[in-house]
CSV table of C-alpha atoms in Angstrom, one decimal:
chain,number,residue,atom,x,y,z
A,29,MET,CA,0.0,0.0,0.0
A,30,SER,CA,1.6,3.2,-1.2
A,31,ILE,CA,0.4,6.8,-1.1
A,32,ASP,CA,1.3,9.8,-3.2
A,33,THR,CA,1.2,12.5,-0.6
A,34,ILE,CA,0.4,13.0,3.1
A,35,PHE,CA,-0.8,16.5,4.2
A,36,ILE,CA,-2.1,18.5,7.1
A,37,LEU,CA,-4.3,21.5,6.5
A,38,SER,CA,-5.8,24.1,8.8
A,39,GLN,CA,-9.6,24.6,8.6
A,40,ASN,CA,-9.0,27.7,6.4
A,41,GLY,CA,-7.1,25.6,3.8
A,42,GLU,CA,-3.6,26.6,4.8
A,43,ILE,CA,-1.0,23.8,4.2
A,44,LEU,CA,0.6,23.2,7.6
A,45,ALA,CA,2.7,20.2,6.7
A,46,HIS,CA,3.0,17.7,3.8
A,47,ARG,CA,5.3,15.1,2.4
A,48,ILE,CA,5.3,14.3,-1.4
A,49,PHE,CA,6.4,10.8,-2.3
A,50,LYS,CA,5.4,10.7,-5.9
A,51,GLY,CA,3.3,12.9,-8.3
A,52,LEU,CA,4.9,16.2,-7.8
A,53,LYS,CA,1.9,18.2,-9.0
A,54,ARG,CA,-0.5,16.6,-6.5
A,55,LYS,CA,0.1,19.4,-4.0
A,56,ASP,CA,-1.6,21.7,-6.5
A,57,THR,CA,-4.9,19.9,-6.1
A,58,LEU,CA,-5.2,20.6,-2.4
A,59,PRO,CA,-7.1,23.9,-3.0
A,60,GLU,CA,-9.7,21.9,-4.9
A,61,PHE,CA,-9.8,19.3,-2.1
A,62,TYR,CA,-10.4,22.1,0.4
A,63,THR,CA,-13.2,23.5,-1.7
A,64,GLN,CA,-15.0,20.2,-1.7
A,65,PHE,CA,-14.4,19.6,2.0
A,66,VAL,CA,-16.0,22.9,2.8
A,67,GLN,CA,-18.9,22.2,0.5
A,68,PHE,CA,-19.7,18.6,1.4
A,69,PHE,CA,-18.1,17.8,4.8
A,70,ARG,CA,-17.6,20.7,7.1
A,71,GLY,CA,-20.0,20.5,10.0
A,72,THR,CA,-21.2,16.9,9.2
A,73,ASN,CA,-19.1,14.8,11.7
A,74,ALA,CA,-17.1,13.7,8.8
A,75,ASP,CA,-14.5,11.9,11.0
A,76,LYS,CA,-17.2,9.3,11.9
A,77,GLU,CA,-17.9,8.5,8.3
A,78,TYR,CA,-14.5,7.5,6.9
A,79,PRO,CA,-14.8,10.3,4.3
A,80,ILE,CA,-13.1,10.3,0.9
A,81,ILE,CA,-13.1,12.9,-1.8
A,82,ARG,CA,-12.4,12.0,-5.4
A,83,ILE,CA,-10.6,14.5,-7.7
A,84,LYS,CA,-10.1,13.1,-11.2
A,85,ASP,CA,-8.0,9.8,-10.8
A,86,ALA,CA,-7.0,10.4,-7.2
A,87,LEU,CA,-8.7,9.7,-3.9
A,88,TYR,CA,-8.3,11.9,-0.8
A,89,PRO,CA,-9.2,10.1,2.4
A,90,PHE,CA,-9.0,12.3,5.5
A,91,VAL,CA,-9.8,12.8,9.2
A,92,THR,CA,-10.3,15.9,11.2
A,93,PHE,CA,-9.3,17.2,14.6
A,94,SER,CA,-10.1,20.5,16.2
A,95,ASP,CA,-9.3,23.0,13.4
A,96,ILE,CA,-7.0,20.8,11.3
A,97,ILE,CA,-7.5,18.2,8.5
A,98,ILE,CA,-5.1,15.2,8.1
A,99,GLY,CA,-5.4,13.6,4.7
A,100,ALA,CA,-3.6,11.5,2.0
A,101,ILE,CA,-3.6,11.4,-1.8
A,102,VAL,CA,-3.7,7.9,-3.4
A,103,THR,CA,-3.8,6.9,-7.1
A,104,GLU,CA,-3.7,3.1,-6.7
A,105,GLU,CA,-6.0,0.5,-5.2
A,106,ILE,CA,-5.3,0.2,-1.5
A,107,PRO,CA,-6.9,-1.3,1.6
A,108,VAL,CA,-8.9,1.8,2.6
A,109,LEU,CA,-9.4,0.8,6.3
A,110,GLN,CA,-5.7,0.2,6.7
A,111,LEU,CA,-4.9,3.6,5.4
A,112,PHE,CA,-7.5,5.2,7.7
A,113,ALA,CA,-5.9,3.3,10.6
A,114,THR,CA,-2.6,5.1,9.7
A,115,LEU,CA,-4.4,8.5,9.5
A,116,PHE,CA,-6.0,7.9,12.9
A,117,LEU,CA,-2.6,7.0,14.3
A,118,ILE,CA,-1.3,10.4,13.2
A,119,LEU,CA,-4.5,12.0,14.6
A,120,ASP,CA,-4.0,10.3,18.0
A,121,VAL,CA,-0.4,11.4,18.2
A,122,LEU,CA,-1.3,15.0,17.5
A,123,LYS,CA,-4.2,14.8,20.0
A,124,ALA,CA,-1.9,13.5,22.7
A,125,SER,CA,0.9,15.9,21.9
A,126,PHE,CA,-1.2,19.0,21.6
A,127,PRO,CA,-4.4,18.6,23.7
A,128,ASN,CA,-6.9,21.3,23.2
A,129,GLU,CA,-4.6,23.2,20.9
A,130,SER,CA,-5.2,24.9,17.6
A,131,SER,CA,-3.4,24.9,14.2
A,132,GLU,CA,-1.4,28.0,15.5
A,133,LYS,CA,0.3,25.7,18.0
A,134,LEU,CA,1.0,23.2,15.3
A,135,LYS,CA,2.7,25.9,13.2
A,136,GLN,CA,5.2,26.4,15.9
A,137,ASN,CA,6.2,22.7,15.8
A,138,LEU,CA,6.2,22.1,12.0
A,139,PRO,CA,9.8,20.8,11.9
A,140,THR,CA,9.1,18.0,14.5
A,141,ILE,CA,5.7,17.2,12.8
A,142,GLY,CA,7.6,16.8,9.6
A,143,ILE,CA,10.1,14.4,11.3
A,144,MET,CA,7.1,12.5,12.7
A,145,LEU,CA,5.6,12.1,9.2
A,146,ASP,CA,8.9,10.8,7.9
A,147,SER,CA,8.9,8.2,10.7
A,148,VAL,CA,5.4,7.0,9.7
A,149,PHE,CA,6.0,6.8,6.0
A,150,ASP,CA,8.9,5.3,4.0
A,151,TYR,CA,8.6,6.4,0.4
A,152,GLY,CA,4.9,6.5,0.6
A,153,TYR,CA,4.6,3.1,2.4
A,154,PRO,CA,3.0,3.4,5.8
A,155,GLN,CA,5.1,2.0,8.6
A,156,ILE,CA,3.1,1.2,11.7
A,157,THR,CA,5.2,2.9,14.4
A,158,GLN,CA,4.8,2.9,18.1
A,159,LYS,CA,2.5,5.7,19.2
A,160,HIS,CA,4.6,6.7,22.2
A,161,VAL,CA,7.7,7.0,20.0
A,162,LEU,CA,6.0,9.3,17.6
A,163,GLU,CA,4.7,11.4,20.6
A,164,SER,CA,8.2,11.7,21.9
A,165,ILE,CA,9.3,13.1,18.6
A,166,VAL,CA,6.5,15.6,18.1
A,167,ARG,CA,5.4,16.9,21.5
A,168,PRO,CA,6.8,20.1,23.0
A,169,GLY,CA,9.7,19.2,25.2
A,170,GLY,CA,10.0,15.8,23.6
A,171,ILE,CA,13.0,13.8,22.4
A,172,ILE,CA,13.8,16.1,19.4
A,173,GLU,CA,14.1,19.2,21.7
A,174,LYS,CA,16.3,17.2,24.1
A,175,ILE,CA,18.5,16.1,21.2
A,176,GLU,CA,18.7,19.7,20.0
A,177,GLU,CA,19.8,20.8,23.5
A,178,LYS,CA,22.5,18.1,23.5
A,179,ILE,CA,23.8,19.0,20.1
A,180,ILE,CA,23.6,22.8,20.5
A,181,GLY,CA,25.4,22.4,23.8
A,182,ARG,CA,23.2,24.3,26.2
A,183,GLN,CA,24.8,24.5,29.6
A,184,ASN,CA,21.7,23.4,31.5
A,185,VAL,CA,21.3,19.9,30.0
A,186,GLN,CA,20.3,17.8,32.9
A,187,LYS,CA,21.6,14.3,33.6
A,188,GLU,CA,18.1,12.8,33.1
A,189,THR,CA,18.2,14.2,29.5
A,190,VAL,CA,21.3,12.2,28.7
A,191,SER,CA,19.8,9.2,30.5
A,192,LEU,CA,16.7,9.5,28.4
A,193,LEU,CA,18.8,9.6,25.2
A,194,GLU,CA,20.7,6.6,26.2
A,195,LYS,CA,17.6,4.6,27.0
A,196,TYR,CA,16.1,5.7,23.7
A,197,ILE,CA,19.1,4.5,21.7
A,198,ASP,CA,19.3,1.3,23.7
A,199,GLY,CA,15.6,0.8,23.1
A,200,GLN,CA,16.0,1.2,19.3
A,201,ALA,CA,18.5,-1.6,19.4
A,202,ASP,CA,16.0,-3.8,21.3
A,203,VAL,CA,13.3,-2.8,18.8
A,204,ARG,CA,15.3,-4.1,15.9
A,205,GLU,CA,16.0,-7.3,17.8
A,206,HIS,CA,12.5,-8.1,19.0
A,207,SER,CA,10.0,-5.9,17.2
A,208,GLN,CA,10.2,-2.5,15.7
A,209,TYR,CA,6.9,-1.6,17.3
A,210,ARG,CA,7.9,-2.0,21.0
A,211,LEU,CA,10.5,-0.8,23.5
A,212,PRO,CA,11.1,-3.2,26.4
A,213,GLU,CA,11.7,-0.4,28.9
A,214,ILE,CA,8.0,0.6,28.7
A,215,LYS,CA,6.2,0.4,32.1
A,216,GLY,CA,2.6,0.0,31.3
A,217,GLU,CA,-0.6,-0.2,33.4
A,218,GLU,CA,-0.8,-3.9,32.7
A,219,GLU,CA,-3.9,-3.7,30.6
A,220,VAL,CA,-4.8,-5.0,27.2
A,221,TYR,CA,-8.1,-4.3,25.4
A,222,PHE,CA,-9.4,-5.7,22.1
A,223,ASP,CA,-12.1,-4.3,19.7
A,224,VAL,CA,-13.6,-6.5,17.0
A,225,ILE,CA,-15.1,-4.0,14.7
A,226,GLU,CA,-17.2,-5.1,11.7
A,227,PHE,CA,-18.3,-2.7,8.9
A,228,LEU,CA,-21.5,-3.7,7.0
A,229,ASP,CA,-21.4,-3.0,3.3
A,230,CYS,CA,-24.9,-3.4,1.8
A,231,VAL,CA,-26.7,-2.1,-1.2
A,232,PHE,CA,-30.4,-2.8,-1.8
A,233,ASP,CA,-32.5,-2.1,-4.9
A,234,LYS,CA,-36.0,-0.6,-4.9
A,235,ASN,CA,-37.6,-4.0,-4.3
A,236,GLY,CA,-35.4,-4.8,-1.3
A,237,ARG,CA,-33.2,-7.3,-3.2
A,238,ILE,CA,-29.6,-7.4,-2.1
A,239,LEU,CA,-27.1,-6.2,-4.7
A,240,ILE,CA,-24.1,-6.1,-2.4
A,241,GLU,CA,-23.7,-7.7,1.0
A,242,GLU,CA,-20.4,-8.2,2.8
A,243,ILE,CA,-18.6,-7.6,6.1
A,244,ASN,CA,-15.1,-6.0,6.4
A,245,GLY,CA,-13.8,-6.5,9.9
A,246,GLU,CA,-10.8,-5.5,11.9
A,247,ILE,CA,-9.3,-6.4,15.3
A,248,LYS,CA,-7.7,-3.6,17.2
A,249,VAL,CA,-5.5,-4.1,20.3
A,250,ASP,CA,-4.8,-1.3,22.8
A,251,CYS,CA,-1.8,-2.6,24.7
A,252,ASN,CA,-0.5,-1.1,27.9
A,253,LEU,CA,1.7,-4.0,29.0
A,254,SER,CA,5.2,-3.8,30.3
A,255,GLY,CA,8.2,-5.5,28.8
A,256,LEU,CA,8.0,-7.9,25.8
A,257,PRO,CA,4.8,-9.9,26.4
A,258,GLU,CA,3.5,-12.4,23.8
A,259,LEU,CA,-0.2,-12.6,23.2
A,260,PHE,CA,-2.3,-15.5,22.0
A,261,VAL,CA,-5.7,-14.6,20.7
A,262,PHE,CA,-8.3,-17.3,20.2
A,263,LEU,CA,-11.2,-16.5,17.8
A,264,ASN,CA,-14.4,-18.5,18.0
A,265,GLN,CA,-14.7,-18.9,14.2
A,266,THR,CA,-12.4,-18.2,11.3
A,267,ASN,CA,-13.5,-20.5,8.6
A,268,GLN,CA,-15.9,-17.9,7.2
A,269,PHE,CA,-13.2,-15.4,6.3
A,270,ASN,CA,-12.9,-15.1,2.6
A,271,ASP,CA,-9.7,-13.1,2.9
A,272,TYR,CA,-7.5,-11.6,5.6
A,273,THR,CA,-4.4,-9.5,6.1
A,274,VAL,CA,-2.3,-9.1,9.2
A,275,HIS,CA,-0.1,-6.5,10.8
A,276,GLU,CA,3.6,-7.1,10.5
A,277,CYS,CA,3.9,-8.1,14.2
A,278,LEU,CA,2.0,-11.3,13.3
A,279,LEU,CA,4.1,-12.3,10.3
A,280,GLN,CA,6.8,-14.2,12.4
A,281,LYS,CA,4.1,-16.6,13.6
A,282,ILE,CA,1.6,-16.5,10.8
A,283,ASP,CA,1.9,-20.3,10.5
A,284,THR,CA,0.4,-20.5,14.0
A,285,TYR,CA,-2.7,-18.8,12.7
A,286,GLU,CA,-2.8,-20.8,9.5
A,287,ARG,CA,-2.4,-24.1,11.4
A,288,GLU,CA,-4.3,-23.4,14.7
A,289,ARG,CA,-6.3,-20.3,13.9
A,290,VAL,CA,-4.7,-18.5,16.8
A,291,LEU,CA,-3.2,-15.0,16.5
A,292,ALA,CA,0.3,-15.1,18.2
A,293,PHE,CA,2.3,-11.9,18.4
A,294,VAL,CA,4.3,-9.5,20.5
A,295,PRO,CA,2.0,-6.5,20.5
A,296,PRO,CA,2.9,-2.9,19.6
A,297,SER,CA,2.5,-0.4,22.3
A,298,GLY,CA,-0.7,1.7,22.1
A,299,THR,CA,-3.5,1.1,19.8
A,300,THR,CA,-2.9,-0.9,16.6
A,301,THR,CA,-5.1,-2.7,14.1
A,302,ILE,CA,-3.5,-6.2,13.9
A,303,PHE,CA,-6.0,-8.1,11.7
A,304,TYR,CA,-8.3,-7.3,8.8
A,305,TYR,CA,-10.8,-9.8,7.4
A,306,ASN,CA,-13.5,-9.9,4.7
A,307,ILE,CA,-16.6,-12.1,4.7
A,308,LYS,CA,-18.8,-12.5,1.7
A,309,GLY,CA,-21.9,-14.7,1.1
A,310,ILE,CA,-23.3,-14.1,4.6
A,311,SER,CA,-26.8,-13.0,5.4
A,312,ILE,CA,-26.5,-9.7,7.3
A,313,ARG,CA,-29.3,-8.9,9.8
A,314,PRO,CA,-28.9,-5.6,11.6
A,315,PRO,CA,-30.8,-4.9,14.8
A,316,PHE,CA,-33.2,-2.6,12.9
A,317,GLU,CA,-35.6,-2.6,10.0
A,318,PHE,CA,-35.7,0.3,7.6
A,319,ILE,CA,-38.9,0.6,5.5
A,320,PRO,CA,-39.0,3.3,2.9
A,321,LYS,CA,-41.9,4.5,0.8
A,322,LEU,CA,-41.7,6.7,-2.4
A,323,GLN,CA,-44.8,8.2,-4.1
A,324,PHE,CA,-45.1,10.6,-7.0
A,325,ILE,CA,-48.4,12.6,-6.8
A,326,ASN,CA,-49.4,15.8,-8.6
A,327,ASN,CA,-45.9,17.4,-9.1
A,328,GLN,CA,-45.0,16.3,-5.6
A,329,VAL,CA,-42.7,13.6,-4.3
A,330,LYS,CA,-43.7,12.1,-0.9
A,331,ILE,CA,-41.2,10.0,0.9
A,332,GLU,CA,-41.7,8.2,4.2
A,333,PHE,CA,-39.2,6.3,6.3
A,334,LEU,CA,-40.2,3.9,9.1
A,335,LEU,CA,-37.3,2.8,11.4
A,336,LYS,CA,-38.0,-0.1,13.8
A,337,ASN,CA,-35.7,-1.7,16.3
A,338,ARG,CA,-35.7,-5.5,16.2
A,339,PRO,CA,-33.9,-8.3,18.0
A,340,VAL,CA,-31.2,-10.4,16.4
A,341,ARG,CA,-30.7,-14.0,17.4
A,342,GLY,CA,-33.0,-13.4,20.4
A,343,GLN,CA,-30.9,-10.4,21.6
A,344,SER,CA,-32.0,-6.8,21.5
A,345,TYR,CA,-29.5,-3.9,20.8
A,346,ALA,CA,-29.8,-0.2,20.9
A,347,VAL,CA,-28.4,1.6,17.8
A,348,ASP,CA,-26.2,4.7,18.4
A,349,GLU,CA,-25.2,7.6,16.2
A,350,PHE,CA,-27.9,6.8,13.7
A,351,HIS,CA,-28.4,9.2,10.8
A,352,THR,CA,-30.0,8.9,7.4
A,353,LYS,CA,-29.0,10.8,4.3
A,354,LEU,CA,-31.6,11.1,1.5
A,355,THR,CA,-30.3,12.2,-1.9
A,356,VAL,CA,-32.8,13.5,-4.5
A,357,PRO,CA,-32.6,14.8,-8.1
A,358,SER,CA,-32.0,18.5,-8.6
A,359,GLY,CA,-35.1,20.7,-9.1
A,360,LEU,CA,-37.0,19.6,-6.0
A,361,THR,CA,-38.0,22.0,-3.2
A,362,LEU,CA,-38.4,20.7,0.3
A,363,GLY,CA,-41.9,21.3,1.7
A,364,GLU,CA,-43.7,19.8,4.7
A,365,THR,CA,-41.9,17.5,7.1
A,366,GLU,CA,-43.1,15.2,9.9
A,367,MET,CA,-40.6,13.9,12.4
A,368,ALA,CA,-40.9,12.3,15.8
A,369,GLN,CA,-37.2,12.2,16.8
A,370,GLY,CA,-34.0,13.9,15.8
A,371,THR,CA,-33.1,16.9,13.7
A,372,LEU,CA,-33.3,17.5,9.9
A,373,GLN,CA,-30.7,19.4,8.0
A,374,GLN,CA,-31.2,20.5,4.4
A,375,LEU,CA,-28.2,20.0,2.1
A,376,GLU,CA,-27.8,20.5,-1.7
A,377,ASN,CA,-30.1,18.0,-3.3
A,378,ALA,CA,-30.3,16.1,-0.1
A,379,ILE,CA,-31.5,16.1,3.5
A,380,LEU,CA,-29.7,14.6,6.6
A,381,TRP,CA,-31.9,13.1,9.3
A,382,ARG,CA,-29.8,13.0,12.5
A,383,ILE,CA,-31.7,10.4,14.6
A,384,GLY,CA,-29.3,9.9,17.5
A,385,LYS,CA,-30.1,6.7,19.4
A,386,LEU,CA,-32.7,4.1,18.3
A,387,GLU,CA,-33.8,2.6,21.6
A,388,ILE,CA,-34.6,-1.1,22.1
A,389,ASP,CA,-38.2,-2.0,21.0
A,390,SER,CA,-38.7,1.6,19.6
A,391,SER,CA,-39.9,2.8,16.2
A,392,ILE,CA,-39.7,6.2,14.6
A,393,ARG,CA,-41.0,7.8,11.5
A,394,LEU,CA,-40.0,10.6,9.1
A,395,ALA,CA,-42.3,11.9,6.3
A,396,VAL,CA,-41.2,14.6,3.8
A,397,THR,CA,-42.7,16.2,0.8
A,398,PHE,CA,-40.9,17.7,-2.1
A,399,SER,CA,-42.4,19.8,-4.9
A,400,SER,CA,-41.3,20.7,-8.5
A,401,THR,CA,-42.5,22.5,-11.5
A,402,GLU,CA,-44.8,20.7,-13.9
A,403,ASP,CA,-42.3,20.7,-16.8
A,404,GLN,CA,-39.6,19.1,-14.6
A,405,PHE,CA,-41.7,16.5,-12.8
A,406,ASN,CA,-41.4,13.8,-15.5
A,407,ILE,CA,-37.6,14.2,-15.6
A,408,ILE,CA,-37.4,14.1,-11.8
A,409,GLN,CA,-39.3,10.8,-11.7
A,410,GLN,CA,-36.5,9.3,-13.8
A,411,GLY,CA,-33.8,10.5,-11.4
A,412,ASN,CA,-32.2,8.6,-8.6
A,413,PHE,CA,-33.5,8.7,-5.1
A,414,LEU,CA,-30.9,7.2,-2.7
A,415,VAL,CA,-30.7,6.6,1.0
A,416,GLN,CA,-27.5,6.1,2.9
A,417,LEU,CA,-27.5,4.9,6.5
A,418,LYS,CA,-24.8,5.5,9.2
A,419,PHE,CA,-24.9,3.8,12.6
A,420,VAL,CA,-23.0,2.2,15.4
A,421,VAL,CA,-24.1,-0.9,17.4
A,422,ASN,CA,-22.1,-1.7,20.5
A,423,THR,CA,-21.6,-5.3,21.7
A,424,PHE,CA,-23.0,-6.6,18.4
A,425,SER,CA,-21.3,-8.9,16.0
A,426,PRO,CA,-23.1,-9.4,12.6
A,427,SER,CA,-20.9,-12.4,11.7
A,428,GLN,CA,-20.8,-13.7,15.3
A,429,THR,CA,-17.0,-13.4,15.2
A,430,LYS,CA,-15.7,-13.0,18.8
A,431,ILE,CA,-12.6,-13.4,20.8
A,432,ASP,CA,-13.0,-16.5,23.0
A,433,LYS,CA,-9.8,-16.2,25.0
A,434,VAL,CA,-6.6,-14.2,25.3
A,435,GLU,CA,-3.4,-15.7,26.8
A,436,VAL,CA,-0.5,-13.5,27.9
A,437,ARG,CA,3.0,-15.0,28.2
A,438,ASN,CA,6.0,-13.2,29.6
A,439,GLY,CA,3.6,-10.6,31.2
A,440,ALA,CA,2.7,-9.4,34.6
A,441,LYS,CA,1.0,-11.9,36.9
A,442,VAL,CA,-1.9,-9.6,37.5
A,443,LEU,CA,-3.3,-7.8,34.5
A,444,THR,CA,-6.6,-6.7,32.9
A,445,LYS,CA,-7.8,-8.3,29.6
A,446,LYS,CA,-11.1,-7.3,28.0
A,447,ALA,CA,-12.6,-7.7,24.5
A,448,ARG,CA,-15.7,-6.2,22.9
A,449,ASN,CA,-17.6,-6.2,19.6
A,450,ILE,CA,-18.8,-3.2,17.6
A,451,ALA,CA,-20.7,-3.1,14.4
A,452,LYS,CA,-20.7,0.0,12.2
A,453,SER,CA,-22.1,0.9,8.8
A,454,GLY,CA,-19.7,0.7,6.0
A,455,TYR,CA,-21.3,1.6,2.6
A,456,TYR,CA,-25.0,1.1,3.4
A,457,GLU,CA,-27.3,2.2,0.6
A,458,ILE,CA,-30.9,1.7,-0.3
A,459,ARG,CA,-32.2,2.7,-3.8
A,460,LEU,CA,-35.8,3.9,-3.7
A,461,ASN,CA,-36.4,3.7,-7.5
C-alpha cells in the first residue's frame, strides 16, 4: 500500500505540513480538495464516516481534529481501512501531543511534525510505528528538543536528559532485535483491550433485493503491558473469512494462525489494528428494520421512512449515532416534514436526518414532501432517489466473530484483559427507484 502525498491543512485551507512521495503536482490539487471539503463535509461529523473525496483519478481520504485536516492522496488501489488506521494514528499522536490546541500551536512545531511524518512513511509506504515514540518526537519538550539541547550544547542539559537519550538509543536496538513496534523499557498499566469492529457494506434495490452484502472486519488491540509480552488470541470462528491481512507483528508466527487459527504476536504499544478480514456470502441482519416508501403525486414527491428496532438471534440492541441521508434529483423544493425524533438538515439535493439513538423496541417515522415545476416533474421521476445509513451498534457482531480467549505470556502476573464487539455501517445504501 503506497500513497502519493500526506498532508495536514488548517480549517482555512492553509497547508501546515506535507510530504510528497510521488506525483509532484498533486500538491496543486489541495485547494480543490479544500473547496469540496467545505462544500460537502464541514459540520457533518465527517470523521465518523470514513470520508473520501475524489478528484479526477485520485482519492483523498481524510480525518479531522479541532481545526486541522489530516489527509492523504492515493492513485492506486489500497486497503482503505488500513490507510484510515494510519491517519487515525497520526491523529491520535497530535491529540496526545497538543491537547486542546489549535493549528497555530502546530505551526510552531512544524519541523518536528515533519520528522514524525517521515517516521510514519517510507517512500509512501505506511510503517506502523509505536505511538509513544511518535509522541516523543512531536510533542513540545520531547525527544527532538532534548537532542537539540544536546547538540547545541546548552549548559543546562540535565543528567536525566542524557539518560533518556541513552535509553532511547538502547531501546531502538532492542526494537530491531525483538519488534520495531515495541520498547522493552516501557512500564505499562498492565492492561490490554481488544475491539472486534465489523463494517457492514450493503446495497439494496427498490424491491429490497440485495445487490451487495459483505462484512469488512478489523481487530484492534490497545496494549499497555510492560516488557515484551507475547499474546495468543483465540477466535471463536475463522473458517468464514474469505480473505484476511495481518499487521507485521503477526508475520513471524503467521503459521500459528494458518495451522491453529490462533493470533500469536508481540503487541505494539498503544492502539494498533492487527488483523483485517472480509466475509462474503453471509446474510446480514442488523438490529433494525428500515422501511422506505416513495410516491409521485401531482408534481409532488412524498417520501416516508419507518425505522424499527428489532432483536437479532434473540438479543436486542440499541443503535447509536444513527443518521440517514436522502439524496434526491435536482429541481426539487423541500416542503412539509413530519418527524418524531432527531433533527433535519437540508443540504444541496439532499436532507440529513440525525436520529441519534434508536432505543430497544422503539420505532420512529419521518415523512417529507418535495415539490417541483410541472415541466420538470417527468424528468425528476426518472432521477435517482438514494438513502445512505450511518450507525454504530455496540456489543453486536453481525458475523458472530468474537474473541474467545486471550493468553498473555512473559507478562505481569496480575493484568486486565477485555474484549468487545462493535458493528458499524460501511457503505450502506438503499435505492428507492
